[in-house]
Coordinates of C-alpha atoms in Angstrom, one line a residue:
X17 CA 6.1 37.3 -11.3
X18 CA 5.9 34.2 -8.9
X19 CA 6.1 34.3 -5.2
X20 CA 7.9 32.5 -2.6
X21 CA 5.5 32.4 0.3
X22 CA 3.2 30.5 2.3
X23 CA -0.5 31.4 3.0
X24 CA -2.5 28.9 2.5
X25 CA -1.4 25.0 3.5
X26 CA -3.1 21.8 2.1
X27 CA -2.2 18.8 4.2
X28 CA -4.0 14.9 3.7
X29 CA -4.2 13.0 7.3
X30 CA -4.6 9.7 7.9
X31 CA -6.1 8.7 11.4
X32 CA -2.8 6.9 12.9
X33 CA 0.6 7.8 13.4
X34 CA 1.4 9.0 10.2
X35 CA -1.6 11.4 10.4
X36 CA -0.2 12.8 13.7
X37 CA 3.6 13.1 12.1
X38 CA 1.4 15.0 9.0
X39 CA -0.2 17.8 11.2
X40 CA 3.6 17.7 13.0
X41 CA 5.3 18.7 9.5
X42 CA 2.5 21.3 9.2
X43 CA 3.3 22.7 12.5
X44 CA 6.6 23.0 11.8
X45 CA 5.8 25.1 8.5
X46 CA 3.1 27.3 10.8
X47 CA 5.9 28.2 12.7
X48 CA 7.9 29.7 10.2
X49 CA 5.0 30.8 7.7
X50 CA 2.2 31.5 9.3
X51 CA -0.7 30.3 7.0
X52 CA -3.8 29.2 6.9
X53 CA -3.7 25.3 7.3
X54 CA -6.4 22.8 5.8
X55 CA -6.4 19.3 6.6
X56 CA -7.8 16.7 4.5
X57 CA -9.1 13.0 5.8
X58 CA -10.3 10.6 2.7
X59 CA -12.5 8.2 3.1
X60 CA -13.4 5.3 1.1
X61 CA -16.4 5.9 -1.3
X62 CA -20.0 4.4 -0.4
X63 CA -21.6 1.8 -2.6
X64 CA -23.5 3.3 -5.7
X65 CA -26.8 1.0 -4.4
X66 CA -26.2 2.6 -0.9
X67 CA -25.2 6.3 -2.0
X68 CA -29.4 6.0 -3.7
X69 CA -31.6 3.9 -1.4
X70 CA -30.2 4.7 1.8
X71 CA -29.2 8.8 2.1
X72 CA -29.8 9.1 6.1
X73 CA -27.4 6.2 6.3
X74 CA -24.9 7.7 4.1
X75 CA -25.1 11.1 5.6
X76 CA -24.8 9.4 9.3
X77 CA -21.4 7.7 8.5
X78 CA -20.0 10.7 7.0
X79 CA -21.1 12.6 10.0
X80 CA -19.5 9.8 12.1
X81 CA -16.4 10.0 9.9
X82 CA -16.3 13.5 10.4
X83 CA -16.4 13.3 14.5
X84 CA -13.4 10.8 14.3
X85 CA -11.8 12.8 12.0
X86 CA -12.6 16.3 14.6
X87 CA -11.8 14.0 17.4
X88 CA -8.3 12.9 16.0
X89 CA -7.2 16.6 15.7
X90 CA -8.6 17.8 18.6
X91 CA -6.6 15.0 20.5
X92 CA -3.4 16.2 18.8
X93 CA -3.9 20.4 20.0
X94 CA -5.0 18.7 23.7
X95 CA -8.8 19.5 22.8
X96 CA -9.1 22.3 20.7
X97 CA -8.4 22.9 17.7
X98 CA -6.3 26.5 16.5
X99 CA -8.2 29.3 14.8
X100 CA -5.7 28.7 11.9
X101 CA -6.9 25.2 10.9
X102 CA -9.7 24.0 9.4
X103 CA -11.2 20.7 8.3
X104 CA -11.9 18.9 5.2
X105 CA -13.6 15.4 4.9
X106 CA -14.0 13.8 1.3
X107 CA -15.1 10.6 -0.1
X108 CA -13.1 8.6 -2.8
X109 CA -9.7 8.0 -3.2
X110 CA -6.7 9.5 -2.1
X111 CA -4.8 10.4 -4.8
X112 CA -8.0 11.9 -6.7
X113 CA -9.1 13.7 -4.2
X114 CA -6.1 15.5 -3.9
X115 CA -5.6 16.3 -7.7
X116 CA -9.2 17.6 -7.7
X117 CA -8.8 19.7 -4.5
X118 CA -5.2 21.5 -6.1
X119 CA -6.9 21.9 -9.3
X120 CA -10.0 23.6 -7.8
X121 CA -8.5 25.7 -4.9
X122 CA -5.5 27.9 -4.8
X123 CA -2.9 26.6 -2.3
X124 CA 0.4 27.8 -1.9
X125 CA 2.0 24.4 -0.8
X126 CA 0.8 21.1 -0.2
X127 CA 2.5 18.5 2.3
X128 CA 2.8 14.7 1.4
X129 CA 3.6 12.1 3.9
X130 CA 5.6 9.4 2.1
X131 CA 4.5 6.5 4.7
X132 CA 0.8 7.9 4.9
X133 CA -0.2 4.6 3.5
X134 CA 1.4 2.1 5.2
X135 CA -0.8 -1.1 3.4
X136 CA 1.9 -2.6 1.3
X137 CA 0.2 -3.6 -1.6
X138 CA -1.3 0.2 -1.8
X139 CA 2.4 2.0 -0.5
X140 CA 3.9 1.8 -4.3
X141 CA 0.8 3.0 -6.0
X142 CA 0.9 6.1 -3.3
X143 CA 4.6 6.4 -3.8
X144 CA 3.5 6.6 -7.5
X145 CA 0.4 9.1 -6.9
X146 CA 2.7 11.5 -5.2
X147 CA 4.5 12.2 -7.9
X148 CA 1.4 12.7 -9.6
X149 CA 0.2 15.3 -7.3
X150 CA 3.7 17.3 -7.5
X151 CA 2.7 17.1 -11.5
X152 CA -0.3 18.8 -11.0
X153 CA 0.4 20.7 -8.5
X154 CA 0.9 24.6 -9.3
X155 CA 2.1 25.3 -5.9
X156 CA 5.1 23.7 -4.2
X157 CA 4.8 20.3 -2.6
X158 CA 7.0 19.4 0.1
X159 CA 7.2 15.5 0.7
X160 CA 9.1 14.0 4.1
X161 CA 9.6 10.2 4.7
X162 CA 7.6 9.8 7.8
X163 CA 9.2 11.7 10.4
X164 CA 8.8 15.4 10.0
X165 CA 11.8 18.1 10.0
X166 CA 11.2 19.7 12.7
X167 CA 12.3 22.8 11.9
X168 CA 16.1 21.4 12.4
X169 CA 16.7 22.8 8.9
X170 CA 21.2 23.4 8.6
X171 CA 21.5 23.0 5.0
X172 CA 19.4 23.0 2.0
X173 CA 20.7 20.7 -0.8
X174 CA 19.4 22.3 -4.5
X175 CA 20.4 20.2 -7.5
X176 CA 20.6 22.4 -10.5
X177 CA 20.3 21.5 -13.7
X178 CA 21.6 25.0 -15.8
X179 CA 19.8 23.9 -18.7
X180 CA 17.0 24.9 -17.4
X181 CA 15.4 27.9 -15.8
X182 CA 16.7 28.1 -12.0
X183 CA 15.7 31.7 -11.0
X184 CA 12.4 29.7 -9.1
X185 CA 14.7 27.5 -7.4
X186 CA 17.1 30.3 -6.2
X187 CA 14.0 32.5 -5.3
X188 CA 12.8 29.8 -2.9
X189 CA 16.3 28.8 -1.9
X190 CA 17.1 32.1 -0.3
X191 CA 13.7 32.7 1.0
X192 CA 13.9 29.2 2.8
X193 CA 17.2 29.6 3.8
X194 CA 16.8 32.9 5.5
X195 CA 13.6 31.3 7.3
X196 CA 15.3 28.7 8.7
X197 CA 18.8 30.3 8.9
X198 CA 19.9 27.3 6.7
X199 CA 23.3 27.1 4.8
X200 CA 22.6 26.5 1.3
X201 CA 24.6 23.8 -0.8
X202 CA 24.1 23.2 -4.8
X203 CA 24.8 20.6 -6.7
X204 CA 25.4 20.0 -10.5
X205 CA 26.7 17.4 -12.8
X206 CA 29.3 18.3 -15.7
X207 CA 29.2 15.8 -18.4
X208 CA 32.2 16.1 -20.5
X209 CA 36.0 16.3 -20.4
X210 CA 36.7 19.9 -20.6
X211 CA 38.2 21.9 -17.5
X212 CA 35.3 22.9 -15.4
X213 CA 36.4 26.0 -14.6
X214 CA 35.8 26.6 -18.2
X215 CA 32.7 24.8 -18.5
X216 CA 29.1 26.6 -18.6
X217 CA 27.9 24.6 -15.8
X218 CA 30.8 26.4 -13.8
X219 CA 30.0 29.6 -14.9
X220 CA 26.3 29.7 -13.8
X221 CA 26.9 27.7 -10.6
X222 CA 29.0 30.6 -9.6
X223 CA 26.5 33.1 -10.4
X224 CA 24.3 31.5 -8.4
X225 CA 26.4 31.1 -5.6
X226 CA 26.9 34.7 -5.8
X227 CA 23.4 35.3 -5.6
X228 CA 22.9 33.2 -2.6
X229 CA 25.8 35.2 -0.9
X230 CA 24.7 37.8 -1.7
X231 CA 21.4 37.0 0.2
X232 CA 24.6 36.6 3.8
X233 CA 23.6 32.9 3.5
X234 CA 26.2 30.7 3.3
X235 CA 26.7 28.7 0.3
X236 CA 28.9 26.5 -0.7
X237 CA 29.0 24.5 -4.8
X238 CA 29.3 21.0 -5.9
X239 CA 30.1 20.2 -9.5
X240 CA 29.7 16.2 -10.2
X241 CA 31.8 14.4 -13.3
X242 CA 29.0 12.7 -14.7
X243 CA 31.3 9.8 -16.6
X244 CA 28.9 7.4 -18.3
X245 CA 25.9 8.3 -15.9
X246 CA 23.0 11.1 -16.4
X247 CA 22.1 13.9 -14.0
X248 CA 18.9 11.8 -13.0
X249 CA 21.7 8.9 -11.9
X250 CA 23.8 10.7 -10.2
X251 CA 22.0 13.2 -7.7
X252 CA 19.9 11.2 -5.5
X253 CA 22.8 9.1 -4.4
X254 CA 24.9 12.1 -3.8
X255 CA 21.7 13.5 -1.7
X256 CA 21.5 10.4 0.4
X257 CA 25.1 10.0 1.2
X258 CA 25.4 13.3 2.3
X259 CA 21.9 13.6 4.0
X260 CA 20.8 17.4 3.9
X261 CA 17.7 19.0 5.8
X262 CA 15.8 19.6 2.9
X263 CA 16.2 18.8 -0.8
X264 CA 15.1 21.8 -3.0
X265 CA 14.1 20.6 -6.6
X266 CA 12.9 22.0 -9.8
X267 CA 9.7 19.9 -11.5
X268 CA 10.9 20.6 -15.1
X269 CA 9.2 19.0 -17.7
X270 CA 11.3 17.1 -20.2
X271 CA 8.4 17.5 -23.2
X272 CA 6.7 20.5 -23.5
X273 CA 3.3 18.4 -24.7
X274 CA 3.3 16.6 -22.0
X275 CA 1.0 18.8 -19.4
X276 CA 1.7 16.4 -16.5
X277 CA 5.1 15.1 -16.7
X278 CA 7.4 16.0 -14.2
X279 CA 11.7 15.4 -15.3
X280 CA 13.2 12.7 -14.6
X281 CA 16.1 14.0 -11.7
X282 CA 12.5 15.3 -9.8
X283 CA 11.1 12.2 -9.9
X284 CA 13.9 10.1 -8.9
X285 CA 15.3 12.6 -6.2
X286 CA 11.0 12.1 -5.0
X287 CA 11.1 8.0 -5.2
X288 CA 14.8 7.4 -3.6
X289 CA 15.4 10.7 -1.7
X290 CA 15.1 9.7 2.4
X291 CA 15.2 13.4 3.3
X292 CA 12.1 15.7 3.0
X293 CA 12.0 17.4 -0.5
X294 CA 10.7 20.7 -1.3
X295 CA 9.2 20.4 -5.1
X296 CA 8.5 23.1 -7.3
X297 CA 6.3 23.6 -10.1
X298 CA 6.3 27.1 -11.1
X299 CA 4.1 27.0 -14.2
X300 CA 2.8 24.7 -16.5
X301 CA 5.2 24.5 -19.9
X302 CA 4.7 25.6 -23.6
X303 CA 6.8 25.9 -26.1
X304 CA 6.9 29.9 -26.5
X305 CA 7.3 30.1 -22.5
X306 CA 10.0 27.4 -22.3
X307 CA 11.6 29.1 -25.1
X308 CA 11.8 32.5 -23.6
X309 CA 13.3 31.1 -20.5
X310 CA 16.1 29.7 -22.0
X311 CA 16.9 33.0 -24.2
X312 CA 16.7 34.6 -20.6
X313 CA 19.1 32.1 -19.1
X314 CA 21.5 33.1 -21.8

C-alpha cells in the first residue's frame, strides 16, 4: 500500500540566492503539508593530511560552517528559526551526500533546485546528479528551475504512459490536485494509425479521467499522434509549450536489472522541462513485481 503524503521534507541549501529560493519552495510545501522540514548545507571535504594532524582545526571550520549555515536561515525566518526545521551540515560532495542521506533516512519527498549550482562547468554534472537522486530516491522528488511555485498551482500536467502502472501517478494526482485546488490535465501519445477512440491508450486515459472526476477535480485528456517520434520525444515539448504548474511524472524503469535507472520520458521531461516536476519512484523494480503490475493493469 503506498501513501501520498508529506511528513518528513529533505531540502539541500546553498548559501546564496538559490539557497533562499530552496527554503521558499519548502515553504510553499509546509503550507500545504505540514511536515517536518530538514535542510541540508554541503560543504567541501577537508584535506586527508588536515582531517589527521590537525582535528581542533577541522572541528573549528565546521563549527564556523555550521554558524554561517544557522546564520543564513535564521536571516531568512527574520532571526529565528521554526520549530518545524532543523539543520543538517555535511562534508563531501553534493550529489553523494544526498544519495547517502535518502538511502539512510526515510523522507517522504526531497526538493532539488535545478540552478543550485550556478558554476558552469559543475551546472551539467548537477543537472546529471539530479537525476541520479530521483533514481535513488524511494520518495518523491520534486525539482523547480530556480524560482519556486509558490503555491500558484492551476493545473497539473501528468504524462501517462499506459504501459505501465499509473495507479501511483493518479494517487498523487488527486491528492495534489485537491491540495492545491489544481485542474488536472493528462497527456499520452498513440503511436499507430488506428481510430483512437478504439485504441487502448483511449480506453485507459478515459478511465482515468474518470477517476480524477470522480475525485470533483477537473480534468481534462490529451492524446498525442506520435508519427515517427517516441513518447520520450514528444512530451517535454508539449509540457513547455503549454507551460503547466507542475509536471507529475512516473520514474519507471525501462530494464528491470537495472536498480538505478530511471525511463527515458522521466529523464527528459527532468533535463528540458522549465516547470517544477513532481517525480515519483514508488518502488524499486523486479521482474515478478513488474510483472504483476501489468496483469493488474489488464
Amino acid at each position: 500500500m503506498f501513501r501520498t503524503t508529506v511528513h518528513s521534507v529533505l531540502v539541500p541549501i546553498t548559501l546564496n540566492e538559490e539557497g533562499t529560493n530552496a527554503i521558499r519552495q519548502a515553504m510553499c510545501i509546509y503550507g500545504k503539508f505540514y511536515p517536518h522540514i530538514t535542510l541540508l548545507h554541503v560543504i567541501p571535504a577537508q584535506p586527508l593530511p588536515f582531517r589527521w594532524f590537525r582535528p581542533v582545526g577541522r572541528q573549528r571550520c565546521r563549527r564556523q560552517a555550521f554558524d554561517r549555515f544557522q546564520e543564513f536561515v535564521a536571516a531568512h525566518f527574520h532571526g529565528e528559526i521554526p520549530p518545524f526545521i532543523s539543520l543538517k551540515l555535511k562534508q563531501g560532495t553534493l550529489v553523494k551526500t544526498l544519495v547517502t542521506q535518502i538511502n539512510r533516512l526515510k523522507y517522504d519527498l526531497v526538493i532539488l533546485n535545478k540552478k543550485l549550482e550556478q558554476r558552469p562547468k559543475m551546472q551539467s554534472a548537477w543537472e546529471a546528479g539530479i537525476r541520479l537522486v530521483v533514481g535513488e530516491a524511494f520518495c518523491p522528488v520534486l525539482t523547480f528551475n530556480g524560482i519556486p511555485c509558490d503555491n500558484q498551482i492551476s493545473k497539473i500536467m501528468v504524462p501517462v504512459d499506459i504501459s505501465r502502472p499509473h495507479r501511483h501517478n493518479v494517487a498523487w494526482a488527486i491528492e495534489l490536485g485537491l491540495r492545491y485546488h489544481a485542474a488536472i490535465h493528462i497527456v499520452s501519445v498513440l503511436g499507430s494509425n488506428i481510430k483512437m477512440e478504439k485504441s487502448r491508450i483511449y480506453r485507459k486515459v478515459k478511465t482515468i479521467e474518470r477517476k480524477i472526476r470522480g475525485a470533483h477535480l477537473p480534468c481534462e485528456i490529451t492524446i498525442l499522434r506520435s508519427g515517427d517520434k517516441k513518447l520520450h520525444e514528444i512530451i517535454p515539448g508539449f509540457i513547455n509549450r503549454h507551460r503547466p504548474d507542475l509536471v507529475l511524472i512516473m520514474t519507471h524503469q525501462e530494464a528491470v536489472l537495472d536498480i538505478n535507472y530511471i525511463g527515458k520520458l522521466a529523464s527528459g521531461v527532468l533535463k528540458e522541462s522549465g516547470q517544477p516536476v513532481f517525480a515519483i519512484t514508488p518502488k524499486k523494480e523486479t521482474l515478478i513485481t513488474s510483472l504483476l503490475d501489468i496483469l493488474k493493469t489488464k
